[in-house]
Amino acid sequence: RPGVCLVVSGPGFLHALGGMANATVNCWPLIVIGGSSDRNQETMGAFQEFPQVEAGRLYNKLSVRPSSLEAIPAVIEKAVRTSIYGRPGSCYIDIPGDFVNLQVNKNSVKYLECCLPPPISTAESSAVSRATSIIALSKQPLLIIGKGAAYSHAENNIRKLVDLCGLPFLPTPMAKGVVPDNHPNCVAAARSTALQHADVIILLGARLNWILHFGLPPRFQKDVKVIQIDICSEELGNNVRPAATLLGDINAVTGQLLEEFSKRSWKYPSNSEWWKKLREKMLNNEERSKGLALQKSLPMNYYTVFHHIRELIPKDCILVSEGANTMDIGRTMLPNYYPRQRLDAGTFGTMGVGLGFAIAAAVVAKDRTPEKRVICIEGDSAFGFSGMEVETICRYNLPILIIIINNNGIYTGLGADAWKEMLKFGDPVTCVPPVSLLPNSHYEEIMSAFGGKGYFVKTPEELQNALKASLADKQMPSLINVMIDPQSDRKKQEFPWLTRSNL
């Protein structure tokens, strides 16, 4: 069901547009209800007057103002239905100020029942048969699991499909955990190799957008066969002409594929050259990451920090992550074992969402799974977008653990000595690179100011102690400010010009 957000008119509405766009691009159901100026003051320069319905159409599946009080129930029902039917997204409902004090005969109001859950659609049987034939003839298949699969709760069927067919799979960022990252068929550690050399790609609720390099060379074979499974017909054939299209609910269509493969008794051989190539690449990449993670030099690098975080945080925690290198490296270093437990900048690449996501996740967890921890891992720049939400966290006593990976900047920063040298050249407004932030900033003091626990750490031992103390206290929010080498970076990429696409 959709989340609901109430905002005031004018600038309040404008501040919500980013959230509406983020929800729609990520395919999340949302209803925004916004106040607006009185109807009889339109075009007169009313307080916070703005063409909200018109502006909302660019960012929402539905943008509407009820024509009367009597029409409100019908508009709400349509908005709920529109937000969850087909590809989910955001809807905007505009409520003029003069509606607030209007009266209406309640007998004239037509109340509607809540809409039914979205209908479960299945693919044409001929399309299912064609897809299974293409997969069975493949030499180097790859299953790509998208967050649409997580949304449709398809994890049981997808796990069965992976096990039954022996397919290597690659999760997109927020699909991590649909099949656990430690499953032997997960080839995330050989992502570039898997994408570049697969001859058949099966897209399960994933889109061929920038995250998957549009399905085009050089990241994909020129003649790769794409089997596209999606709930949105307009998405089928986007950027690449598919060899087979299966329109329908991901869980239901995966069930159809399972049924078809059960009849064929086909399984991709685990001793193939393709599997050998993928395993060699995975082992090589894992060894390189391990080498960086076990480095003893100070300041620490990203991999060392994530190694210690991975060793101590609960396997069932909800992970929220945003930032540049922080999010990219964290995605590869921090495994997910359960579906729908990772939130990040997503398809829209939105920064500043981390603490809001963490607060929402913690409120839900407090009500439904109070034993589950919410851990929010942020870059120092990302934290700056919404850092004062720490007050909200403390006000509601949400035991969120925030970890800031602090490199004094965006992508890279300056150490304290380099900063002092830079200032010798003149005014920092003109001399300091715009991607550099103040070195050694004590963000943990923001948490302490509102009554939570703050830690400033520079060594692996200090990090371990802070993590253990924060995880042991299940009542109080904590913030661990982890200083790392300002020049720490990702390990060398095969396609350095496309590193941003590994979001």
mmCIF file of C-alpha atoms in Angstrom, residues 6 12 18 22 32 40 73 92 110 182 277 280 317 346 354 406 418 433 435 455 484 486-487 489:
data_model
loop_
_atom_site.group_PDB
_atom_site.id
_atom_site.type_symbol
_atom_site.label_atom_id
_atom_site.label_comp_id
_atom_site.label_asym_id
_atom_site.label_seq_id
_atom_site.Cartn_x
_atom_site.Cartn_y
_atom_site.Cartn_z
ATOM 1 C CA LEU A 6 1.049 15.785 3.802
ATOM 2 C CA GLY A 12 6.307 23.024 0.929
ATOM 3 C CA GLY A 18 12.098 15.600 -5.173
ATOM 4 C CA ASN A 22 12.309 9.694 -6.398
ATOM 5 C CA VAL A 32 1.252 13.335 -1.536
ATOM 6 C CA ASN A 40 -11.154 32.505 -5.532
ATOM 7 C CA PRO A 73 -13.413 9.974 -1.623
ATOM 8 C CA TYR A 92 -0.483 14.075 -6.010
ATOM 9 C CA LYS A 110 -20.360 9.119 -2.216
ATOM 10 C CA ASN A 182 26.303 -15.765 -0.121
ATOM 11 C CA LYS A 277 35.593 -18.067 -16.048
ATOM 12 C CA GLU A 280 38.197 -17.308 -11.502
ATOM 13 C CA CYS A 317 19.881 -5.638 9.926
ATOM 14 C CA GLY A 346 18.471 4.045 -6.101
ATOM 15 C CA GLY A 354 19.716 8.297 3.889
ATOM 16 C CA ASN A 406 34.742 10.509 6.614
ATOM 17 C CA ALA A 418 47.365 19.618 3.067
ATOM 18 C CA PRO A 433 38.757 22.618 -4.287
ATOM 19 C CA VAL A 435 34.910 18.869 -3.428
ATOM 20 C CA TYR A 455 32.232 8.209 18.657
ATOM 21 C CA ILE A 484 39.818 7.376 6.686
ATOM 22 C CA PRO A 486 41.331 11.324 2.292
ATOM 23 C CA GLN A 487 42.847 9.792 -0.852
ATOM 24 C CA ASP A 489 39.539 5.145 -3.418
#
